[in-house]
Short mmCIF file of C-alpha atoms and ligand atoms in Angstrom, two decimals:
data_model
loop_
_atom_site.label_atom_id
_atom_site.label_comp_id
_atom_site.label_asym_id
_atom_site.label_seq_id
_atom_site.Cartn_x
_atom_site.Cartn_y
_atom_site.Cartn_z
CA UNK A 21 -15.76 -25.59 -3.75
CA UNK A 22 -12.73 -27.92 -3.34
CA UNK A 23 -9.39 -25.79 -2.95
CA UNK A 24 -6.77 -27.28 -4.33
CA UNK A 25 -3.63 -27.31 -2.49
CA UNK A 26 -0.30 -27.61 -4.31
CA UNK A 27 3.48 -26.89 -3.48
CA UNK A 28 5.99 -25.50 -5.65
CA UNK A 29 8.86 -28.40 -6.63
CA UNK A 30 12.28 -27.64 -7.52
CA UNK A 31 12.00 -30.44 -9.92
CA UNK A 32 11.55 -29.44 -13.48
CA UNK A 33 8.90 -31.77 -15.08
CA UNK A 34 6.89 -31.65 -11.77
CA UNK A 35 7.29 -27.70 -12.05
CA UNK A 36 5.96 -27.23 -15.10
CA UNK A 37 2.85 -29.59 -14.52
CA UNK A 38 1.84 -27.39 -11.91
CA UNK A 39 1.97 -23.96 -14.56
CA UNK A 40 -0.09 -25.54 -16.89
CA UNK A 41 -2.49 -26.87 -14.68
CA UNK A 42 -2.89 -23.62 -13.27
CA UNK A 43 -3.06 -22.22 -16.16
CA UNK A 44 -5.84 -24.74 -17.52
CA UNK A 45 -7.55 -22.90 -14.76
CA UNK A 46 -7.05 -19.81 -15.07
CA UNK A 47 -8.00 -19.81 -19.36
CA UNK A 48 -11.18 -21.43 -18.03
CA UNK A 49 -11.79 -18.26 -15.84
CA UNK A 50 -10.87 -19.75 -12.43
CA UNK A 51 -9.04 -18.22 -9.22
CA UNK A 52 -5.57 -19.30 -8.35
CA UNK A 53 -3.74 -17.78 -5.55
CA UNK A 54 -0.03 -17.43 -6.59
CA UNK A 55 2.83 -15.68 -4.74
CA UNK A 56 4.82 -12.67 -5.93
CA UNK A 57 7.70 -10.99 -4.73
CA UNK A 58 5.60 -9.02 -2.68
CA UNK A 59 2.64 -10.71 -1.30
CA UNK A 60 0.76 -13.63 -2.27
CA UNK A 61 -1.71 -12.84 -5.28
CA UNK A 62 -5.41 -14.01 -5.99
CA UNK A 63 -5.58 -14.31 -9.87
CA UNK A 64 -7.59 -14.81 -12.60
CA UNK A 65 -7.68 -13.68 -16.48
CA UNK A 66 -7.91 -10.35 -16.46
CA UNK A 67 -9.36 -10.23 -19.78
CA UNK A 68 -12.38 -12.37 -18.80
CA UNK A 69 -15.06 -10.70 -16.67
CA UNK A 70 -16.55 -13.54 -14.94
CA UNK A 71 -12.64 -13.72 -13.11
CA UNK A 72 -13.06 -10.71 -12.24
CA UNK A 73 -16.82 -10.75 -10.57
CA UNK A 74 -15.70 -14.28 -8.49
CA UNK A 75 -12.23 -11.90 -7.24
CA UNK A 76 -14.01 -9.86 -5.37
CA UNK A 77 -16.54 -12.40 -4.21
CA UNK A 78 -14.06 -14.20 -2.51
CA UNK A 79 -12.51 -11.45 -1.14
CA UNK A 80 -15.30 -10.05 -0.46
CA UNK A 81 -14.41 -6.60 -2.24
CA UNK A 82 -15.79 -3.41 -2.29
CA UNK A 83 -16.86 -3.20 -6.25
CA UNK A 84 -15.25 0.43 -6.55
CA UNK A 85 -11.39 -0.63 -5.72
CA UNK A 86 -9.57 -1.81 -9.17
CA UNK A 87 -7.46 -4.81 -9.33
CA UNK A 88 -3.81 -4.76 -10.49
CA UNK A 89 -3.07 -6.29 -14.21
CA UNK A 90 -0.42 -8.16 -14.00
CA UNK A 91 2.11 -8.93 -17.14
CA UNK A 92 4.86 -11.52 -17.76
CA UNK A 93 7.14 -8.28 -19.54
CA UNK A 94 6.97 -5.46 -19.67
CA UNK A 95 6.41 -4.46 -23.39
CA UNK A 96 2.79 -6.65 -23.06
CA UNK A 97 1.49 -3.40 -21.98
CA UNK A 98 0.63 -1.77 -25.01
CA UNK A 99 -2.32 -4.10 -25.99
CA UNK A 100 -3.76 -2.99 -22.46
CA UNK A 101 -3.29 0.71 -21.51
CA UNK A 102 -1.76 3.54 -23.34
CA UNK A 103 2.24 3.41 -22.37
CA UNK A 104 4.11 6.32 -21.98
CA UNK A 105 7.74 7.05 -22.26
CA UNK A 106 8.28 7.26 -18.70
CA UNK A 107 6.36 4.13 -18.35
CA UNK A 108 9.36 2.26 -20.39
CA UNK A 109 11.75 4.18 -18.46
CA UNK A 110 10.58 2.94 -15.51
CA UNK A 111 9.83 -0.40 -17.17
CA UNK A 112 13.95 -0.05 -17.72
CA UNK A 113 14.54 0.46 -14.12
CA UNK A 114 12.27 -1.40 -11.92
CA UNK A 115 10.74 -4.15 -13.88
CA UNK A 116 10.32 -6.91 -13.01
CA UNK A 117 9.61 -5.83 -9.85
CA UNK A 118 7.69 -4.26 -6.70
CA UNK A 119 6.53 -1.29 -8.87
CA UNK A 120 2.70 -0.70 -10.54
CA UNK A 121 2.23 1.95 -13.08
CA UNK A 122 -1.10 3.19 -13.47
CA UNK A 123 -2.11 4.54 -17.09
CA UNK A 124 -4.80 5.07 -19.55
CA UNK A 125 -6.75 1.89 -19.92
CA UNK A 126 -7.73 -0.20 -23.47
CA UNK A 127 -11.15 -1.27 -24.06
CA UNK A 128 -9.99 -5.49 -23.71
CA UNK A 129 -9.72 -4.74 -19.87
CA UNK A 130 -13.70 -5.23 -18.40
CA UNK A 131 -14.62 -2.65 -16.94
CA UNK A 132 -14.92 -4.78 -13.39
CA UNK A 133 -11.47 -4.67 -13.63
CA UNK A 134 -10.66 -1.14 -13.48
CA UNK A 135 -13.84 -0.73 -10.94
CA UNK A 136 -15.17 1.43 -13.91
CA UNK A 137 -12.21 3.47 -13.65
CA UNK A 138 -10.55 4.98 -17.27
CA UNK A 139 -7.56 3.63 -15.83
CA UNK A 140 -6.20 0.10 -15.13
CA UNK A 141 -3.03 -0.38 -12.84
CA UNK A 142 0.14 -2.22 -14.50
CA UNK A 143 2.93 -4.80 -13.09
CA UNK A 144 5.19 -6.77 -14.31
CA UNK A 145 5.69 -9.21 -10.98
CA UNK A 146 9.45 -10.76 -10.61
CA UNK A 147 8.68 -14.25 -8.55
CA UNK A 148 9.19 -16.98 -11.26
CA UNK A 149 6.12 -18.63 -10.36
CA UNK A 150 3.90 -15.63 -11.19
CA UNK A 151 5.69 -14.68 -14.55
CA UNK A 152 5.53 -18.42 -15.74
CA UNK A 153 1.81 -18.31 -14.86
CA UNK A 154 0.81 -15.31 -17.18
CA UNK A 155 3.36 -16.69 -19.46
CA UNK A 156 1.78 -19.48 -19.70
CA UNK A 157 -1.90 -18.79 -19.79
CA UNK A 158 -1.55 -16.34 -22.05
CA UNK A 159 -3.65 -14.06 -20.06
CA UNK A 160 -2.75 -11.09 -18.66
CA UNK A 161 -3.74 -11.60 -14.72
CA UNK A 162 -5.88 -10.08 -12.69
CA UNK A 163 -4.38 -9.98 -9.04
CA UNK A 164 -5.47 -8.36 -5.46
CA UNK A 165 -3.79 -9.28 -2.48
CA UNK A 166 -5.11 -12.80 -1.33
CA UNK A 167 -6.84 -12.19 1.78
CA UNK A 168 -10.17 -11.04 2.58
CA UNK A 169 -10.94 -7.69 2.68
CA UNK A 170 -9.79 -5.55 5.49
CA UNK A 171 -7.33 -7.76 7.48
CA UNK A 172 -3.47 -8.49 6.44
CA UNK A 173 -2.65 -9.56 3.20
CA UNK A 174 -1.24 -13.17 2.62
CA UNK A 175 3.15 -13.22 2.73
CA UNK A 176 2.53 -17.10 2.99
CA UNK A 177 0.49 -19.80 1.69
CA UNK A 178 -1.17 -20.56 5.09
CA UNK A 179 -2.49 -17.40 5.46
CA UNK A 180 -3.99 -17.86 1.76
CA UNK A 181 -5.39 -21.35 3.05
CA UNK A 182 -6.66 -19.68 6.26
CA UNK A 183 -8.65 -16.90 4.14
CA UNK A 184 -9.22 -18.79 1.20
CA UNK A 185 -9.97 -22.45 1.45
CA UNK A 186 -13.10 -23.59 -0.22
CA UNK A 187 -13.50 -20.32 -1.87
CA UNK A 188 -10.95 -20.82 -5.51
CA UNK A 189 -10.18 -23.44 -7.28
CA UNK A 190 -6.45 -23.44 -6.38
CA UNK A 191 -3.31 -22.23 -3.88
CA UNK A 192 0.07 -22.48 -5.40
CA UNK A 193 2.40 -22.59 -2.40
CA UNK A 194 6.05 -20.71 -2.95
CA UNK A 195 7.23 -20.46 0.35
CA UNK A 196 7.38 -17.13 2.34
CA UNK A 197 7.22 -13.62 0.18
CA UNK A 198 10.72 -12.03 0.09
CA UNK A 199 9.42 -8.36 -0.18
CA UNK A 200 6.35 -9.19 2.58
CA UNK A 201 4.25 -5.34 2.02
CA UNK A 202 2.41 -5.03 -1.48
CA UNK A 203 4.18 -3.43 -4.28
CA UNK A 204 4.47 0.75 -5.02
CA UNK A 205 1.32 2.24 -6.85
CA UNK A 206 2.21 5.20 -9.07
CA UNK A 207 0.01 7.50 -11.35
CA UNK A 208 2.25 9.09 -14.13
CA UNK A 209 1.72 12.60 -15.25
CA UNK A 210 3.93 13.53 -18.26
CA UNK A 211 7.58 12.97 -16.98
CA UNK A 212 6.38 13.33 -13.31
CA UNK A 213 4.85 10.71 -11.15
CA UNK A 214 2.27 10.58 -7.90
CA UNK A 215 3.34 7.51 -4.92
CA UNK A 216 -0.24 6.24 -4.19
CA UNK A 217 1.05 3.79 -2.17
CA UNK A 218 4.61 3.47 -0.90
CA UNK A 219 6.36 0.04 -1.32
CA UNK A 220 10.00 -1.35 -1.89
CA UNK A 221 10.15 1.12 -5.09
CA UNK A 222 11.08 4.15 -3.08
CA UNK A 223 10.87 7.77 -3.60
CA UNK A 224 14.21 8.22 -3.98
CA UNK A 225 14.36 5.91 -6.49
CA UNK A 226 11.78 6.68 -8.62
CA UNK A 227 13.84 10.38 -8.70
CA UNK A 228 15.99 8.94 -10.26
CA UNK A 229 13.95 8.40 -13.40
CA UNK A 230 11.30 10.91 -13.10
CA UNK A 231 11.16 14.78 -13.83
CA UNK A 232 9.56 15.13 -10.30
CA UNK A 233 7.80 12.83 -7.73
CA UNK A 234 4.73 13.72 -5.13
CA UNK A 235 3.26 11.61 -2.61
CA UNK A 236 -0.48 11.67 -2.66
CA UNK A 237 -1.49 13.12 0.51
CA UNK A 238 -3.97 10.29 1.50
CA UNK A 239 -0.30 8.17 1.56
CA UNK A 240 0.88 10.58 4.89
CA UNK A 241 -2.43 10.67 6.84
CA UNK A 242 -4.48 7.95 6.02
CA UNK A 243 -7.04 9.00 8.34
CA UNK A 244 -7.83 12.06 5.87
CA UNK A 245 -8.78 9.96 3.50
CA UNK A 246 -11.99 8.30 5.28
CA UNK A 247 -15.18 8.27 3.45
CA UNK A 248 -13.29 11.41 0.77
CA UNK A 249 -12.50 11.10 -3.14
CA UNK A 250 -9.12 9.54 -2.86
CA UNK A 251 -6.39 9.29 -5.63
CA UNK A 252 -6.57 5.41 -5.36
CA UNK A 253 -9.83 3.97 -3.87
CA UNK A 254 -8.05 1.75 -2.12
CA UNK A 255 -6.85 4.52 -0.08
CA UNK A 256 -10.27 4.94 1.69
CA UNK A 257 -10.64 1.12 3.06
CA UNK A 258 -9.89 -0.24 6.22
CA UNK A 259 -7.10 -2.37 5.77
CA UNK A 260 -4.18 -5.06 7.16
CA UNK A 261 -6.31 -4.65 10.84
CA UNK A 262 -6.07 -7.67 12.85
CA UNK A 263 -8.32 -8.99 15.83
CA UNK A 264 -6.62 -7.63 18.82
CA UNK A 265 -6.02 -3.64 19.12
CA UNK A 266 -2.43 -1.92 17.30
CA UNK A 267 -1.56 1.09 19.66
CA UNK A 268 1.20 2.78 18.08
CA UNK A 269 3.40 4.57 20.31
CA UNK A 270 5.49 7.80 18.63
CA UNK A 271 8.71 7.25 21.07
CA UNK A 272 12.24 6.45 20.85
CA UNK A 273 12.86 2.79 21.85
CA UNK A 274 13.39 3.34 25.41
CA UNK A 275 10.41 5.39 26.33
CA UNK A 276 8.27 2.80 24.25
CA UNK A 277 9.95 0.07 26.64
CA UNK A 278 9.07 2.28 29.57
CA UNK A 279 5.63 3.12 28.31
CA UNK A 280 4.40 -0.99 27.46
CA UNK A 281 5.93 -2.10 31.11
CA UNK A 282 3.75 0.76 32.42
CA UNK A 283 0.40 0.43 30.73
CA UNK A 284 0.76 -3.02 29.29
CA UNK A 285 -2.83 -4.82 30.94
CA UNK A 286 -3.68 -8.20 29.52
CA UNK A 287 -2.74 -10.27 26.95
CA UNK A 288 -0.33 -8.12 25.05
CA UNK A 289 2.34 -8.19 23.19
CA UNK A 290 5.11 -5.94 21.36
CA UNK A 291 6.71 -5.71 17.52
CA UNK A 292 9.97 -5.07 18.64
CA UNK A 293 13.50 -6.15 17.59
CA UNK A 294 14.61 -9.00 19.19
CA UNK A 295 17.85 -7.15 20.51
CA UNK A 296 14.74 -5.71 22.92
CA UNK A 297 13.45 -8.97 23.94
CA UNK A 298 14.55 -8.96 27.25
CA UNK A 299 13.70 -5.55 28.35
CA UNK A 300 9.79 -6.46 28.83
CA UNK A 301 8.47 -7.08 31.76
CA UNK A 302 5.12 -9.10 30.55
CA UNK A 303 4.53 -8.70 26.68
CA UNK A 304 4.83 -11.59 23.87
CA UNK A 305 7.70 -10.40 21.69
CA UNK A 306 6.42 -10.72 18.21
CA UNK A 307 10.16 -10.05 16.65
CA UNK A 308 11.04 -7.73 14.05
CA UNK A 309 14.31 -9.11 13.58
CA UNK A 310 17.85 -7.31 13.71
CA UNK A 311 17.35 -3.59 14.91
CA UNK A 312 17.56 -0.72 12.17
CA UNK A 313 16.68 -2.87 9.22
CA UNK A 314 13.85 -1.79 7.68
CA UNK A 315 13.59 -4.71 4.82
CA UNK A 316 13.68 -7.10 7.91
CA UNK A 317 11.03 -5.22 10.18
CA UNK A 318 8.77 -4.77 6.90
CA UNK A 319 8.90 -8.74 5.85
CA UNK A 320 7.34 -10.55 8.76
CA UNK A 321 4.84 -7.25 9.59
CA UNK A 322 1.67 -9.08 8.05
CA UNK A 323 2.73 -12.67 9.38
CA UNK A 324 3.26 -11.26 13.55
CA UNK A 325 -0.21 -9.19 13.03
CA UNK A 326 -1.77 -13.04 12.21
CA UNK A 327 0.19 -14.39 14.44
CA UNK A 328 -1.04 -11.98 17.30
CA UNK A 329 -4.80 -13.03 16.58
CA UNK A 330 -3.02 -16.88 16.76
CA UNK A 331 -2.45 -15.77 20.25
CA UNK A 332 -5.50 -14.25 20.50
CA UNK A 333 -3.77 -11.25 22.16
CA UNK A 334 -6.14 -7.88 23.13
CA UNK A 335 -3.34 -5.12 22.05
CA UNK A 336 -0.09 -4.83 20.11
CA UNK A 337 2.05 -2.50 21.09
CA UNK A 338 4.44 -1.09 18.09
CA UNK A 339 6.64 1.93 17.54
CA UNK A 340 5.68 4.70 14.46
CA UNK A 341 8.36 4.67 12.34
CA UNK A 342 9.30 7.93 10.60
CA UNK A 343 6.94 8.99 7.41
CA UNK A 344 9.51 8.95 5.03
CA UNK A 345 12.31 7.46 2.99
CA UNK A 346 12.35 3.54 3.29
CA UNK A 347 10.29 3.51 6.24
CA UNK A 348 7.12 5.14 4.12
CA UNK A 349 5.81 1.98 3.24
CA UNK A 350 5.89 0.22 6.62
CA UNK A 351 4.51 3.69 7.92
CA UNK A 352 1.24 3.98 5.07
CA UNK A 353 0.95 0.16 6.36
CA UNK A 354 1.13 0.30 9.94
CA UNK A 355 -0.89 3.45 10.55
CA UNK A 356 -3.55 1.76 8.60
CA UNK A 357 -3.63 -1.54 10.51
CA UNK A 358 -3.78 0.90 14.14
CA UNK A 359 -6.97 2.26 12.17
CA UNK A 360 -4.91 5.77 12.32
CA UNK A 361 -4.53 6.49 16.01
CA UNK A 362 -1.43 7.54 17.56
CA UNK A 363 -0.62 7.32 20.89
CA UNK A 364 2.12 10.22 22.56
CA UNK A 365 3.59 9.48 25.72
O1 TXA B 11 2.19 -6.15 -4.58
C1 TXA B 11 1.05 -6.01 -5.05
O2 TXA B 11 0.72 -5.00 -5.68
C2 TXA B 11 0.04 -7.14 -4.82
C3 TXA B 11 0.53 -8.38 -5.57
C4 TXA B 11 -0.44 -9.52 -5.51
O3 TXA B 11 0.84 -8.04 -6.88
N1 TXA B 11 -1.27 -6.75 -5.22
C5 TXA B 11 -2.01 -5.88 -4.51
O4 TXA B 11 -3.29 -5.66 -5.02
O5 TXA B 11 -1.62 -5.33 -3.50
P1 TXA B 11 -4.45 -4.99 -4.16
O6 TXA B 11 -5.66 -5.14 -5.01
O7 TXA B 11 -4.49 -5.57 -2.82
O8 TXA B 11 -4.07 -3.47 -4.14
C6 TXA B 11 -4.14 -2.71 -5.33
C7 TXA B 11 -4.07 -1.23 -5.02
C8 TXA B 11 -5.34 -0.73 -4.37
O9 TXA B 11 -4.99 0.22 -3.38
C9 TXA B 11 -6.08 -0.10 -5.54
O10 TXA B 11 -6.97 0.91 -5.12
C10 TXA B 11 -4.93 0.45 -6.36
O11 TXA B 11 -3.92 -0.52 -6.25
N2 TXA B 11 -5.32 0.58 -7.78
C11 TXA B 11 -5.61 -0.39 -8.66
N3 TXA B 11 -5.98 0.13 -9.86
C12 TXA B 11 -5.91 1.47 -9.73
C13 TXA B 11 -6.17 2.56 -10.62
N4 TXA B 11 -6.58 2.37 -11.86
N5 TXA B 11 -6.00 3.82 -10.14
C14 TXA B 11 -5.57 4.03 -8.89
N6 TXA B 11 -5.31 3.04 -8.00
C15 TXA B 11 -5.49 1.77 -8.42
MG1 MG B 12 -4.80 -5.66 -0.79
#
């Protein structure tokens, strides 16, 4: 298949050629890979099966893990799933936005979909390119993470090129993803609600709005979740690993420094902010930018881990942040890519 390549203009007319031809594409039950706020999207009419079956054949997916539904507001739920009032409040609060709501499904969404599942996952995506998409089609649209299964998912159109070409009909290229980690999954239960995977959406935030908020366990130790019934079947996949080994080291900054000069062997390299740079003796400094910002460190995680494979480096070295708070989601991610293992000096 030919993969059509095109990038985003600022001008207008140009602009809006590209929607509808995407569009076209995706009424006629074809794959487009779109960004998001988040991370860059693989879509396709979620009301048409067929879309659905070629999603996870290029990603090569396992047939049990749903796809997200994604909607241009957030009202154009109710012909989909049964809403809830704490689905508008949240609605109210996050959307558009890094947040999907998980609720009662309606018959129009295939079952391939939901992965069979009486429940289909909601969101309401705020990157102008994505809204004017669904907007435009008319469809609601079916979206996974544009990679292929098991390694880092997309923040950048290259990435979507490098996993993608010849496999869809079409890459729309935005630029970089501001957000750069996929967007919060929640199951609601009356006026409470269950984090199945942490994002920019926080659990602090969502407090705000609902009566009480858990964390599914499977979201704190991943490793748990291997081969079990999970919450969210994406739970139990390998996921975001690249090539070369992620050792993650639980250690302040300075016995990490201490502890990569020490047992550092090969080509290796660190995620580390660059205020560290200088303080390693033989590692490639895959940068993490300014130290203490979360947003910053979270942004270019996906990106360095390609990047490290680029260099075809044997181990990255990396700090555990702390499992809670605004570091959760960079946490649930990074834990995953190290395939669980922790490393105490
Ligand atoms: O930010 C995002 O959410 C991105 C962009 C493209 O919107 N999408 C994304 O999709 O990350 P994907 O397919 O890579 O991850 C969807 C996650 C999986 O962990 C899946 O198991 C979970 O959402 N999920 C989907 N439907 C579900 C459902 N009905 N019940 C529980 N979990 C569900
Ligand atoms: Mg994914």
């Amino acid at each position: 298949m030919n993969t059509e390549f095109l990038q985003i203009t600022e001008n207008p007319e140009d602009y809006q050629k590209i929607i509808n031809k995407a569009a076209e594409v995706i009424r006629k039950g074809g794959l487009v890979a779109i960004p998001t706020e988040t991370v860059y999207g693989l879509a396709g009419s979620a009301l048409l099966q067929e879309s659905a079956e070629k999603i996870f054949a290029a990603k090569g997916r396992p047939a049990d893990n749903p796809l997200i539904v994604h909607i241009a507001e957030p009202a154009d739920a109710e012909t989909l799933a049964e809403t809830t009032p704490l689905y508008y409040r949240l609605a109210e609060a996050f959307m558009p936005g890094p947040l999907t709501v998980v609720l009662k499904k309606r018959d129009v969404i295939p079952s391939t979909v939901s992965a069979g599942l009486s429940t289909v996952a909601i969101r309401c995506p705020a990157n102008r390119v994505a809204h004017d998409l669904i907007a435009v089609s008319t469809h609601p649209i079916a979206a996974p993470s544009a990679n292929r299964s098991g390694i880092p998912s997309p923040t950048n159109a290259k990435h979507v090129f490098e996993d993608m070409d010849g496999r869809i009909d079409m890459i729309l290229d935005g630029g970089s993803c501001d957000i750069g980690l996929e967007s919060t999954v929640v199951k609601l239960e009356g006026d409470s609600c269950t984090i199945l995977r942490p994002g920019a959406v926080t659990e602090d935030m969502l407090r705000q709005v609902c009566a009480e908020v858990r964390i599914a366990e499977a979201v704190l130790d991943p490793a748990q979740a291997d081969g079990k019934k999970v919450e969210s079947p994406g739970m139990k996949y390998k996921h975001y690993a690249p090539n070369a080994q992620l050792v993650l080291i639980d250690a302040c900054e300075e016995d990490f420094v201490r502890y990569v000069n020490r047992n550092g062997k090969g080509k290796h390299g660190v995620l580390a902010p660059e205020e560290s740079r200088e303080q390693f003796a033989s590692a490639v400094v895959l940068s993490t930018g300014k130290r203490g910002d979360v947003k910053e460190a979270s942004r270019p995680l996906f990106d360095l881990l390609r990047q490290a494979d680029e260099m075809e480096l044997e181990t990255v070295y990396a700090i555990l942040p702390p499992p809670r708070g605004e570091h959760l989601a960079l946490y649930n991610r990074i834990i995953r890519a190290a395939g669980c293992r922790i490393t105490r000096p």
